[in-house]
PDB file of C-alpha atoms and ligand atoms in Angstrom:
ATOM      1  CA  MET A   1     -12.487  -6.130  35.774  1.00 48.00           C
ATOM      2  CA  THR A   2     -15.207  -5.254  33.250  1.00 56.00           C
ATOM      3  CA  ILE A   3     -13.218  -2.182  32.167  1.00 57.00           C
ATOM      4  CA  ILE A   4     -10.046  -4.255  31.703  1.00 58.00           C
ATOM      5  CA  ARG A   5     -11.997  -6.835  29.688  1.00 58.00           C
ATOM      6  CA  SER A   6     -13.457  -4.164  27.410  1.00 62.00           C
ATOM      7  CA  ILE A   7      -9.984  -2.620  26.881  1.00 59.00           C
ATOM      8  CA  ILE A   8      -8.555  -6.049  26.021  1.00 56.00           C
ATOM      9  CA  ARG A   9     -11.468  -6.649  23.625  1.00 59.00           C
ATOM     10  CA  LYS A  10     -10.997  -3.242  21.959  1.00 62.00           C
ATOM     11  CA  TYR A  11      -7.283  -3.667  21.195  1.00 62.00           C
ATOM     12  CA  SER A  12      -6.935  -7.445  20.893  1.00 60.00           C
ATOM     13  CA  THR A  13      -6.427  -9.068  17.528  1.00 56.00           C
ATOM     14  CA  HIS A  14      -9.684  -9.732  15.790  1.00 58.00           C
ATOM     15  CA  PRO A  15      -9.939 -12.010  12.769  1.00 60.00           C
ATOM     16  CA  PRO A  16      -8.508  -9.889   9.933  1.00 61.00           C
ATOM     17  CA  LYS A  17     -10.913  -8.539   7.332  1.00 85.00           C
ATOM     18  CA  ARG A  18      -9.831  -8.623   3.687  1.00 95.00           C
ATOM     19  CA  GLN A  19      -7.518  -5.835   2.587  1.00 98.00           C
ATOM     20  CA  SER A  20      -9.333  -2.767   1.216  1.00 98.00           C
ATOM     21  CA  SER A  21      -9.056  -2.094  -2.488  1.00 98.00           C
ATOM     22  CA  LEU A  22      -9.253   1.051  -4.592  1.00 98.00           C
ATOM     23  CA  SER A  23     -12.967   0.389  -5.090  1.00 98.00           C
ATOM     24  CA  ASP A  24     -13.500   0.484  -1.311  1.00 98.00           C
ATOM     25  CA  ILE A  25     -11.831   3.897  -1.282  1.00 98.00           C
ATOM     26  CA  TYR A  26     -14.050   5.004  -4.185  1.00 98.00           C
ATOM     27  CA  LYS A  27     -17.149   3.810  -2.296  1.00 98.00           C
ATOM     28  CA  LEU A  28     -16.245   6.218   0.525  1.00 98.00           C
ATOM     29  CA  TYR A  29     -15.716   8.976  -2.047  1.00 98.00           C
ATOM     30  CA  LYS A  30     -19.077   8.316  -3.760  1.00 98.00           C
ATOM     31  CA  ASN A  31     -20.807   8.353  -0.351  1.00 98.00           C
ATOM     32  CA  LYS A  32     -19.025  11.604   0.532  1.00 98.00           C
ATOM     33  CA  THR A  33     -17.449   9.915   3.569  1.00 98.00           C
ATOM     34  CA  PRO A  34     -14.087  11.572   4.286  1.00 98.00           C
ATOM     35  CA  ILE A  35     -11.216   9.190   3.483  1.00 98.00           C
ATOM     36  CA  THR A  36      -8.696   8.889   6.327  1.00 98.00           C
ATOM     37  CA  VAL A  37      -5.049   8.208   5.539  1.00 98.00           C
ATOM     38  CA  ILE A  38      -2.050   8.016   7.879  1.00 98.00           C
ATOM     39  CA  THR A  39       1.596   7.296   7.142  1.00 98.00           C
ATOM     40  CA  ALA A  40       3.434   4.249   8.452  1.00 98.00           C
ATOM     41  CA  HIS A  41       7.187   3.874   8.246  1.00 98.00           C
ATOM     42  CA  ASP A  42       7.899   0.544   9.908  1.00 98.00           C
ATOM     43  CA  TYR A  43       6.274  -2.623  11.280  1.00 98.00           C
ATOM     44  CA  ILE A  44       5.127  -1.018  14.564  1.00 98.00           C
ATOM     45  CA  THR A  45       3.468   2.036  13.017  1.00 98.00           C
ATOM     46  CA  GLY A  46       1.978  -0.157  10.277  1.00 98.00           C
ATOM     47  CA  LYS A  47       0.416  -2.441  12.924  1.00 98.00           C
ATOM     48  CA  ILE A  48      -1.061   0.517  14.816  1.00 98.00           C
ATOM     49  CA  ALA A  49      -2.533   2.035  11.645  1.00 98.00           C
ATOM     50  CA  ASP A  50      -3.859  -1.286  10.391  1.00 98.00           C
ATOM     51  CA  LYS A  51      -5.721  -1.832  13.676  1.00 97.00           C
ATOM     52  CA  SER A  52      -7.376   1.602  13.831  1.00 98.00           C
ATOM     53  CA  SER A  53     -11.031   1.208  12.880  1.00 97.00           C
ATOM     54  CA  GLU A  54     -11.183   4.867  11.744  1.00 98.00           C
ATOM     55  CA  ILE A  55      -8.282   4.732   9.272  1.00 98.00           C
ATOM     56  CA  ASP A  56      -9.041   3.777   5.660  1.00 98.00           C
ATOM     57  CA  ALA A  57      -5.619   3.786   4.039  1.00 98.00           C
ATOM     58  CA  ILE A  58      -1.937   3.743   4.922  1.00 98.00           C
ATOM     59  CA  LEU A  59       0.774   5.669   3.079  1.00 98.00           C
ATOM     60  CA  VAL A  60       4.403   4.654   3.138  1.00 98.00           C
ATOM     61  CA  GLY A  61       5.508   8.211   2.458  1.00 98.00           C
ATOM     62  CA  ASP A  62       9.017   9.379   1.722  1.00 98.00           C
ATOM     63  CA  SER A  63       8.529  11.667   4.746  1.00 98.00           C
ATOM     64  CA  LEU A  64      10.155   8.702   6.466  1.00 97.00           C
ATOM     65  CA  ALA A  65      13.458  10.238   5.319  1.00 98.00           C
ATOM     66  CA  MET A  66      12.919  13.091   7.779  1.00 97.00           C
ATOM     67  CA  VAL A  67      10.938  11.529  10.610  1.00 96.00           C
ATOM     68  CA  ALA A  68      12.336   7.998  10.720  1.00 96.00           C
ATOM     69  CA  LYS A  69      15.837   8.389   9.285  1.00 97.00           C
ATOM     70  CA  GLY A  70      16.690  11.888  10.518  1.00 96.00           C
ATOM     71  CA  HIS A  71      17.523  13.453   7.125  1.00 97.00           C
ATOM     72  CA  PRO A  72      16.966  17.204   6.630  1.00 96.00           C
ATOM     73  CA  SER A  73      14.735  16.598   3.574  1.00 97.00           C
ATOM     74  CA  THR A  74      13.306  13.751   1.510  1.00 98.00           C
ATOM     75  CA  LEU A  75      16.023  14.124  -1.139  1.00 98.00           C
ATOM     76  CA  GLU A  76      18.661  12.192   0.807  1.00 98.00           C
ATOM     77  CA  LEU A  77      16.553   9.030   1.000  1.00 98.00           C
ATOM     78  CA  GLU A  78      18.031   6.044  -0.886  1.00 98.00           C
ATOM     79  CA  PHE A  79      15.575   3.809  -2.754  1.00 98.00           C
ATOM     80  CA  ASP A  80      17.037   0.737  -1.032  1.00 98.00           C
ATOM     81  CA  ASP A  81      16.421   2.205   2.437  1.00 98.00           C
ATOM     82  CA  PHE A  82      12.872   3.129   1.444  1.00 98.00           C
ATOM     83  CA  TYR A  83      12.336  -0.338  -0.034  1.00 98.00           C
ATOM     84  CA  TYR A  84      13.529  -1.963   3.201  1.00 98.00           C
ATOM     85  CA  SER A  85      11.111   0.147   5.287  1.00 98.00           C
ATOM     86  CA  THR A  86       8.248  -0.552   2.871  1.00 98.00           C
ATOM     87  CA  LYS A  87       8.816  -4.286   3.307  1.00 98.00           C
ATOM     88  CA  SER A  88       8.493  -3.881   7.104  1.00 98.00           C
ATOM     89  CA  VAL A  89       5.232  -1.942   6.758  1.00 98.00           C
ATOM     90  CA  ILE A  90       3.825  -4.494   4.316  1.00 98.00           C
ATOM     91  CA  ARG A  91       4.428  -7.308   6.821  1.00 98.00           C
ATOM     92  CA  SER A  92       2.158  -5.454   9.282  1.00 98.00           C
ATOM     93  CA  ILE A  93      -0.795  -4.822   6.989  1.00 98.00           C
ATOM     94  CA  ASN A  94      -3.868  -7.009   6.719  1.00 97.00           C
ATOM     95  CA  GLU A  95      -6.797  -4.663   6.182  1.00 98.00           C
ATOM     96  CA  LYS A  96      -5.952  -1.221   4.916  1.00 98.00           C
ATOM     97  CA  PHE A  97      -5.561   0.120   1.404  1.00 98.00           C
ATOM     98  CA  LEU A  98      -1.848   0.781   0.901  1.00 98.00           C
ATOM     99  CA  ILE A  99      -0.262   3.649  -1.033  1.00 99.00           C
ATOM    100  CA  VAL A 100       3.514   3.760  -1.482  1.00 98.00           C
ATOM    101  CA  ASP A 101       5.654   6.712  -2.620  1.00 98.00           C
ATOM    102  CA  LEU A 102       8.313   6.719  -5.308  1.00 98.00           C
ATOM    103  CA  PRO A 103      11.207   8.476  -3.547  1.00 98.00           C
ATOM    104  CA  PHE A 104      13.376  11.173  -5.136  1.00 98.00           C
ATOM    105  CA  GLY A 105      15.859   9.645  -7.584  1.00 98.00           C
ATOM    106  CA  SER A 106      13.796   6.546  -8.346  1.00 98.00           C
ATOM    107  CA  PHE A 107      11.645   7.796 -11.242  1.00 98.00           C
ATOM    108  CA  GLU A 108      12.998  10.992 -12.830  1.00 98.00           C
ATOM    109  CA  SER A 109      15.723   9.854 -15.215  1.00 97.00           C
ATOM    110  CA  SER A 110      13.583   7.748 -17.599  1.00 98.00           C
ATOM    111  CA  ILE A 111      10.237   6.012 -18.026  1.00 97.00           C
ATOM    112  CA  ASN A 112      12.109   2.731 -17.626  1.00 98.00           C
ATOM    113  CA  GLN A 113      13.579   3.797 -14.301  1.00 98.00           C
ATOM    114  CA  CYS A 114      10.117   4.822 -13.083  1.00 98.00           C
ATOM    115  CA  ILE A 115       8.445   1.591 -14.220  1.00 98.00           C
ATOM    116  CA  ASP A 116      11.262  -0.556 -12.785  1.00 98.00           C
ATOM    117  CA  SER A 117      11.033   1.172  -9.376  1.00 98.00           C
ATOM    118  CA  ALA A 118       7.229   0.907  -9.317  1.00 98.00           C
ATOM    119  CA  ILE A 119       7.254  -2.758 -10.363  1.00 98.00           C
ATOM    120  CA  LYS A 120       9.911  -3.599  -7.774  1.00 98.00           C
ATOM    121  CA  LEU A 121       7.619  -2.125  -5.099  1.00 98.00           C
ATOM    122  CA  MET A 122       4.416  -3.688  -6.496  1.00 98.00           C
ATOM    123  CA  LYS A 123       6.097  -7.104  -6.409  1.00 98.00           C
ATOM    124  CA  LEU A 124       6.191  -6.846  -2.598  1.00 98.00           C
ATOM    125  CA  GLY A 125       2.414  -7.329  -2.682  1.00 98.00           C
ATOM    126  CA  LYS A 126      -0.461  -5.561  -0.879  1.00 98.00           C
ATOM    127  CA  ILE A 127       0.251  -2.190  -2.578  1.00 98.00           C
ATOM    128  CA  GLY A 128      -2.879  -0.591  -4.062  1.00 98.00           C
ATOM    129  CA  SER A 129      -1.357   2.576  -5.504  1.00 98.00           C
ATOM    130  CA  ILE A 130       1.998   4.211  -6.214  1.00 98.00           C
ATOM    131  CA  LYS A 131       2.331   7.929  -5.416  1.00 98.00           C
ATOM    132  CA  LEU A 132       4.487  10.406  -7.329  1.00 98.00           C
ATOM    133  CA  GLU A 133       5.069  14.113  -6.771  1.00 98.00           C
ATOM    134  CA  GLY A 134       4.499  16.197  -9.895  1.00 98.00           C
ATOM    135  CA  SER A 135       2.205  16.642 -12.855  1.00 97.00           C
ATOM    136  CA  TYR A 136       2.986  17.481 -16.530  1.00 98.00           C
ATOM    137  CA  GLU A 137       6.593  16.282 -16.263  1.00 98.00           C
ATOM    138  CA  LEU A 138       5.275  12.824 -15.306  1.00 98.00           C
ATOM    139  CA  THR A 139       2.721  12.423 -18.124  1.00 98.00           C
ATOM    140  CA  ASP A 140       4.493   9.553 -19.904  1.00 98.00           C
ATOM    141  CA  ARG A 141       5.347   7.793 -16.650  1.00 98.00           C
ATOM    142  CA  ILE A 142       1.837   8.000 -15.170  1.00 98.00           C
ATOM    143  CA  LYS A 143       0.212   6.846 -18.441  1.00 98.00           C
ATOM    144  CA  THR A 144       2.590   3.889 -18.657  1.00 98.00           C
ATOM    145  CA  LEU A 145       2.056   2.875 -15.029  1.00 98.00           C
ATOM    146  CA  ASN A 146      -1.683   3.032 -15.667  1.00 97.00           C
ATOM    147  CA  ASN A 147      -1.351   0.917 -18.826  1.00 97.00           C
ATOM    148  CA  PHE A 148       0.446  -1.718 -16.772  1.00 97.00           C
ATOM    149  CA  GLY A 149      -2.355  -1.764 -14.190  1.00 98.00           C
ATOM    150  CA  ILE A 150      -0.668   0.277 -11.480  1.00 98.00           C
ATOM    151  CA  PRO A 151      -3.074   2.853  -9.980  1.00 98.00           C
ATOM    152  CA  VAL A 152      -1.297   6.175  -9.496  1.00 98.00           C
ATOM    153  CA  THR A 153      -1.786   8.751  -6.755  1.00 98.00           C
ATOM    154  CA  GLY A 154      -0.630  12.216  -7.852  1.00 98.00           C
ATOM    155  CA  HIS A 155       0.798  14.764  -5.426  1.00 98.00           C
ATOM    156  CA  ILE A 156       0.668  18.521  -6.089  1.00 98.00           C
ATOM    157  CA  GLY A 157       0.648  21.812  -4.184  1.00 98.00           C
ATOM    158  CA  LEU A 158       3.675  21.699  -1.913  1.00 97.00           C
ATOM    159  CA  GLN A 159       5.939  19.014  -3.366  1.00 98.00           C
ATOM    160  CA  PRO A 160       8.624  18.403  -0.719  1.00 97.00           C
ATOM    161  CA  GLN A 161      10.917  16.815  -3.332  1.00 98.00           C
ATOM    162  CA  LYS A 162      11.025  20.211  -5.110  1.00 97.00           C
ATOM    163  CA  PHE A 163      11.548  22.405  -2.027  1.00 96.00           C
ATOM    164  CA  ASN A 164      14.800  23.834  -3.424  1.00 96.00           C
ATOM    165  CA  LEU A 165      12.886  25.291  -6.341  1.00 93.00           C
ATOM    166  CA  THR A 166       9.787  26.446  -4.507  1.00 89.00           C
ATOM    167  CA  GLY A 167      11.532  28.349  -1.718  1.00 84.00           C
ATOM    168  CA  GLY A 168      11.308  25.854   1.127  1.00 89.00           C
ATOM    169  CA  PHE A 169       8.416  24.021   2.742  1.00 92.00           C
ATOM    170  CA  LYS A 170       5.846  26.758   2.134  1.00 93.00           C
ATOM    171  CA  ALA A 171       2.155  26.873   1.311  1.00 96.00           C
ATOM    172  CA  GLN A 172       1.529  26.998  -2.439  1.00 96.00           C
ATOM    173  CA  GLY A 173      -1.209  28.449  -4.645  1.00 97.00           C
ATOM    174  CA  ARG A 174      -1.890  31.561  -2.589  1.00 96.00           C
ATOM    175  CA  ASN A 175      -2.158  33.913  -5.572  1.00 97.00           C
ATOM    176  CA  SER A 176      -4.475  33.553  -8.562  1.00 98.00           C
ATOM    177  CA  ILE A 177      -1.724  32.573 -11.028  1.00 97.00           C
ATOM    178  CA  GLN A 178      -0.262  29.868  -8.784  1.00 97.00           C
ATOM    179  CA  ALA A 179      -3.763  28.679  -7.858  1.00 98.00           C
ATOM    180  CA  LEU A 180      -4.682  28.365 -11.545  1.00 98.00           C
ATOM    181  CA  GLU A 181      -1.506  26.391 -12.173  1.00 98.00           C
ATOM    182  CA  ILE A 182      -2.361  23.941  -9.378  1.00 98.00           C
ATOM    183  CA  PHE A 183      -5.915  23.573 -10.698  1.00 98.00           C
ATOM    184  CA  LYS A 184      -4.578  22.847 -14.206  1.00 98.00           C
ATOM    185  CA  GLN A 185      -2.116  20.312 -12.804  1.00 98.00           C
ATOM    186  CA  ALA A 186      -4.971  18.565 -10.972  1.00 98.00           C
ATOM    187  CA  LEU A 187      -7.094  18.434 -14.150  1.00 98.00           C
ATOM    188  CA  HIS A 188      -4.109  17.085 -16.048  1.00 98.00           C
ATOM    189  CA  LEU A 189      -3.424  14.353 -13.482  1.00 98.00           C
ATOM    190  CA  GLN A 190      -7.064  13.283 -13.695  1.00 98.00           C
ATOM    191  CA  GLU A 191      -6.953  13.368 -17.502  1.00 98.00           C
ATOM    192  CA  ILE A 192      -3.890  11.092 -17.696  1.00 98.00           C
ATOM    193  CA  GLY A 193      -5.403   8.526 -15.360  1.00 98.00           C
ATOM    194  CA  CYS A 194      -4.473   9.302 -11.742  1.00 98.00           C
ATOM    195  CA  LYS A 195      -6.870   7.616  -9.357  1.00 98.00           C
ATOM    196  CA  LEU A 196      -6.241   9.853  -6.313  1.00 98.00           C
ATOM    197  CA  ILE A 197      -4.532  13.203  -5.818  1.00 98.00           C
ATOM    198  CA  VAL A 198      -2.754  14.459  -2.697  1.00 98.00           C
ATOM    199  CA  LEU A 199      -3.101  18.239  -2.266  1.00 98.00           C
ATOM    200  CA  GLU A 200      -0.436  19.497   0.109  1.00 98.00           C
ATOM    201  CA  CYS A 201      -0.351  22.924   1.814  1.00 98.00           C
ATOM    202  CA  ILE A 202      -2.703  24.929  -0.364  1.00 98.00           C
ATOM    203  CA  PRO A 203      -5.505  27.287   0.721  1.00 98.00           C
ATOM    204  CA  GLU A 204      -8.771  25.632   1.709  1.00 98.00           C
ATOM    205  CA  LYS A 205     -10.663  27.710  -0.883  1.00 98.00           C
ATOM    206  CA  LEU A 206      -8.455  26.325  -3.629  1.00 98.00           C
ATOM    207  CA  SER A 207      -8.571  22.681  -2.472  1.00 98.00           C
ATOM    208  CA  HIS A 208     -12.367  22.996  -2.241  1.00 98.00           C
ATOM    209  CA  TYR A 209     -12.567  24.330  -5.814  1.00 98.00           C
ATOM    210  CA  VAL A 210     -10.229  21.630  -7.117  1.00 98.00           C
ATOM    211  CA  THR A 211     -12.140  18.871  -5.301  1.00 98.00           C
ATOM    212  CA  GLU A 212     -15.527  20.131  -6.567  1.00 98.00           C
ATOM    213  CA  ASN A 213     -14.277  20.151 -10.156  1.00 98.00           C
ATOM    214  CA  LEU A 214     -12.671  16.710 -10.246  1.00 98.00           C
ATOM    215  CA  ASN A 215     -14.290  13.306 -10.348  1.00 98.00           C
ATOM    216  CA  ILE A 216     -11.487  11.546  -8.503  1.00 98.00           C
ATOM    217  CA  PRO A 217     -10.828  11.804  -4.736  1.00 98.00           C
ATOM    218  CA  THR A 218      -8.463  14.430  -3.338  1.00 98.00           C
ATOM    219  CA  ILE A 219      -6.557  13.751  -0.133  1.00 98.00           C
ATOM    220  CA  GLY A 220      -5.506  16.913   1.675  1.00 98.00           C
ATOM    221  CA  ILE A 221      -2.683  17.714   4.043  1.00 98.00           C
ATOM    222  CA  GLY A 222      -2.604  21.329   5.173  1.00 98.00           C
ATOM    223  CA  ALA A 223      -5.370  21.954   2.641  1.00 98.00           C
ATOM    224  CA  GLY A 224      -8.455  22.358   4.859  1.00 98.00           C
ATOM    225  CA  ASN A 225     -11.404  20.027   5.274  1.00 97.00           C
ATOM    226  CA  LYS A 226     -13.160  20.363   1.916  1.00 98.00           C
ATOM    227  CA  THR A 227     -11.060  17.656   0.257  1.00 98.00           C
ATOM    228  CA  SER A 228     -12.330  14.085  -0.145  1.00 98.00           C
ATOM    229  CA  GLY A 229     -10.002  12.933   2.624  1.00 98.00           C
ATOM    230  CA  GLN A 230      -7.065  13.761   4.840  1.00 98.00           C
ATOM    231  CA  VAL A 231      -3.559  12.430   5.321  1.00 98.00           C
ATOM    232  CA  LEU A 232      -1.191  13.080   8.226  1.00 98.00           C
ATOM    233  CA  VAL A 233       2.299  11.899   9.025  1.00 98.00           C
ATOM    234  CA  MET A 234       1.854   9.561  11.997  1.00 98.00           C
ATOM    235  CA  SER A 235       4.827  10.872  13.952  1.00 97.00           C
ATOM    236  CA  ASP A 236       3.294  14.380  13.754  1.00 97.00           C
ATOM    237  CA  ALA A 237      -0.197  13.223  14.713  1.00 98.00           C
ATOM    238  CA  LEU A 238       1.058  11.219  17.686  1.00 98.00           C
ATOM    239  CA  GLY A 239       3.841  13.592  18.784  1.00 97.00           C
ATOM    240  CA  MET A 240       6.572  10.991  18.403  1.00 97.00           C
ATOM    241  CA  LEU A 241       9.366  13.539  17.926  1.00 96.00           C
ATOM    242  CA  ASP A 242      10.178  16.763  19.752  1.00 93.00           C
ATOM    243  CA  ASN A 243      10.114  18.826  16.540  1.00 89.00           C
ATOM    244  CA  LYS A 244       8.014  21.931  15.888  1.00 90.00           C
ATOM    245  CA  LEU A 245       4.860  20.757  14.161  1.00 93.00           C
ATOM    246  CA  PRO A 246       3.495  22.383  11.000  1.00 92.00           C
ATOM    247  CA  LYS A 247       0.490  24.651  11.692  1.00 93.00           C
ATOM    248  CA  PHE A 248      -1.927  22.245  10.006  1.00 95.00           C
ATOM    249  CA  VAL A 249      -1.187  19.321  12.360  1.00 96.00           C
ATOM    250  CA  ASN A 250      -3.442  18.523  15.289  1.00 94.00           C
ATOM    251  CA  PRO A 251      -1.288  16.622  17.816  1.00 94.00           C
ATOM    252  CA  TYR A 252      -3.504  13.849  19.161  1.00 97.00           C
ATOM    253  CA  LEU A 253      -0.891  12.581  21.599  1.00 97.00           C
ATOM    254  CA  ASN A 254       2.629  13.338  22.829  1.00 97.00           C
ATOM    255  CA  ILE A 255       4.234   9.922  22.686  1.00 97.00           C
ATOM    256  CA  HIS A 256       7.664  11.534  22.854  1.00 98.00           C
ATOM    257  CA  ASN A 257       7.172  12.988  26.349  1.00 97.00           C
ATOM    258  CA  LEU A 258       5.079  10.069  27.567  1.00 98.00           C
ATOM    259  CA  SER A 259       7.882   7.718  26.497  1.00 98.00           C
ATOM    260  CA  ILE A 260      10.571   9.769  28.248  1.00 98.00           C
ATOM    261  CA  ASP A 261       8.457   9.727  31.429  1.00 98.00           C
ATOM    262  CA  ALA A 262       8.015   5.963  31.112  1.00 98.00           C
ATOM    263  CA  LEU A 263      11.773   5.403  30.607  1.00 98.00           C
ATOM    264  CA  ASN A 264      12.514   7.608  33.630  1.00 98.00           C
ATOM    265  CA  ASN A 265      10.140   5.441  35.664  1.00 98.00           C
ATOM    266  CA  TYR A 266      11.922   2.315  34.447  1.00 98.00           C
ATOM    267  CA  GLY A 267      15.357   3.799  35.241  1.00 98.00           C
ATOM    268  CA  ASN A 268      14.235   4.871  38.725  1.00 98.00           C
ATOM    269  CA  ASP A 269      12.706   1.480  39.443  1.00 98.00           C
ATOM    270  CA  VAL A 270      15.979  -0.248  38.497  1.00 98.00           C
ATOM    271  CA  LYS A 271      18.080   2.158  40.560  1.00 98.00           C
ATOM    272  CA  ASN A 272      15.770   1.752  43.578  1.00 98.00           C
ATOM    273  CA  LEU A 273      15.618  -2.047  43.185  1.00 97.00           C
ATOM    274  CA  ASN A 274      11.863  -1.934  42.532  1.00 97.00           C
ATOM    275  CA  PHE A 275      12.289  -3.678  39.190  1.00 97.00           C
ATOM    276  CA  PRO A 276      12.451  -6.570  38.516  1.00 96.00           C
ATOM    277  CA  ASN A 277      10.126  -7.587  41.302  1.00 95.00           C
ATOM    278  CA  SER A 278      11.065 -11.029  42.699  1.00 92.00           C
ATOM    279  CA  SER A 279       7.502 -12.283  42.888  1.00 91.00           C
ATOM    280  CA  THR A 280       6.185 -11.102  39.507  1.00 94.00           C
ATOM    281  CA  HIS A 281       9.071 -10.721  37.044  1.00 95.00           C
ATOM    282  CA  THR A 282      11.276 -13.736  37.793  1.00 95.00           C
ATOM    283  CA  TYR A 283      11.317 -17.485  37.070  1.00 96.00           C
ATOM    284  CA  PRO A 284      11.034 -19.724  40.184  1.00 95.00           C
ATOM    285  CA  MET A 285      13.422 -22.586  40.957  1.00 96.00           C
ATOM    286  CA  ASN A 286      12.634 -25.401  43.348  1.00 97.00           C
ATOM    287  CA  ASP A 287      14.772 -25.172  46.584  1.00 97.00           C
ATOM    288  CA  GLU A 288      15.808 -28.817  46.321  1.00 98.00           C
ATOM    289  CA  GLU A 289      17.058 -28.313  42.762  1.00 98.00           C
ATOM    290  CA  PHE A 290      18.922 -25.193  43.798  1.00 97.00           C
ATOM    291  CA  GLU A 291      20.651 -27.030  46.669  1.00 97.00           C
ATOM    292  CA  LYS A 292      21.673 -29.794  44.239  1.00 97.00           C
ATOM    293  CA  PHE A 293      22.954 -27.141  41.856  1.00 98.00           C
ATOM    294  CA  GLN A 294      25.032 -25.504  44.625  1.00 97.00           C
ATOM    295  CA  LYS A 295      26.669 -28.839  45.436  1.00 97.00           C
ATOM    296  CA  LEU A 296      27.423 -29.481  41.771  1.00 97.00           C
ATOM    297  CA  ALA A 297      28.714 -25.962  41.332  1.00 98.00           C
ATOM    298  CA  GLN A 298      31.157 -26.377  44.218  1.00 97.00           C
ATOM    299  CA  THR A 299      33.057 -28.876  42.057  1.00 95.00           C
ATOM    300  CA  CYS A 300      33.672 -26.125  39.503  1.00 96.00           C
ATOM    301  CA  ILE A 301      35.139 -23.579  41.900  1.00 89.00           C
TER     302      ILE A 301
HETATM  303  O1  KIV B   1       5.704  11.444   2.329  1.00 90.62           O
HETATM  304  C1  KIV B   1       4.626  11.688   2.886  1.00 90.62           C
HETATM  305  O2  KIV B   1       4.391  11.353   4.054  1.00 90.62           O
HETATM  306  C2  KIV B   1       3.626  12.392   2.110  1.00 90.62           C
HETATM  307  C3  KIV B   1       2.463  12.997   2.842  1.00 90.62           C
HETATM  308  C4  KIV B   1       2.915  14.210   3.533  1.00 90.62           C
HETATM  309  C5  KIV B   1       1.337  13.243   1.937  1.00 90.62           C
HETATM  310  O3  KIV B   1       3.765  12.500   0.940  1.00 90.62           O
END
């Protein structure tokens, strides 16, 4: 009984704290406390992330194209589909700092297009930062977003939106020339006002060097543990799909297999008439009322 009570206490809804802001994230950075970020792609995953006491921020990443919508890459994702999913996540969030991606096709063609997409998202509320993949090519866009009060998270190293150009989903910056380029991109993003930078799939030595030489937080994925924080895609971390996981992911759970086992149990229970159970899963009806009903029903037959 005591164990059940403590489980209920641990997972039950507690009075929500205020939503974290960029300055809360910077406090962690200043204190050298690793910043923990996880993606959420719908209301359920948003709720789970928002309730985890060890998660600091939630990212609505365009990885949802691949893990929630079944596309082969992030390029196929329509802004409207992404917008719809973002709205679901936002409804689930009370406490965590929220970062939202600009998906492929929603910011490239002009500054206006970029600002319009970002403002449309910001108007949903609760968003603390907009994330964009790229560096120099986004200078005007990032500066303008900043001028309008929208904190920007940069994203360099492996940029999944550019996989056609970079030879697939491969680690970047593994030779000195590429590494220097990534370092320069990071310095540039800081210079033009980015507040956070995601470093994806680069060597740990490089992400360490970049992090040590910036005065804004870096959030790594496949970049080792010397960054200011880490981000993972929730479906990878919790084993929600049966896909091969990237080498840098630590699977903390296998929800996919656990769920199949649970559905098999449900199916077996139904087939063996063990579910629903008459005493626990059904609504009672007084015998007298049922007899009256039978008499009334006879008139309909
Ligand atoms: O879209 C995403 O989930 C991301 C993370 C991999 C950083 O950008």
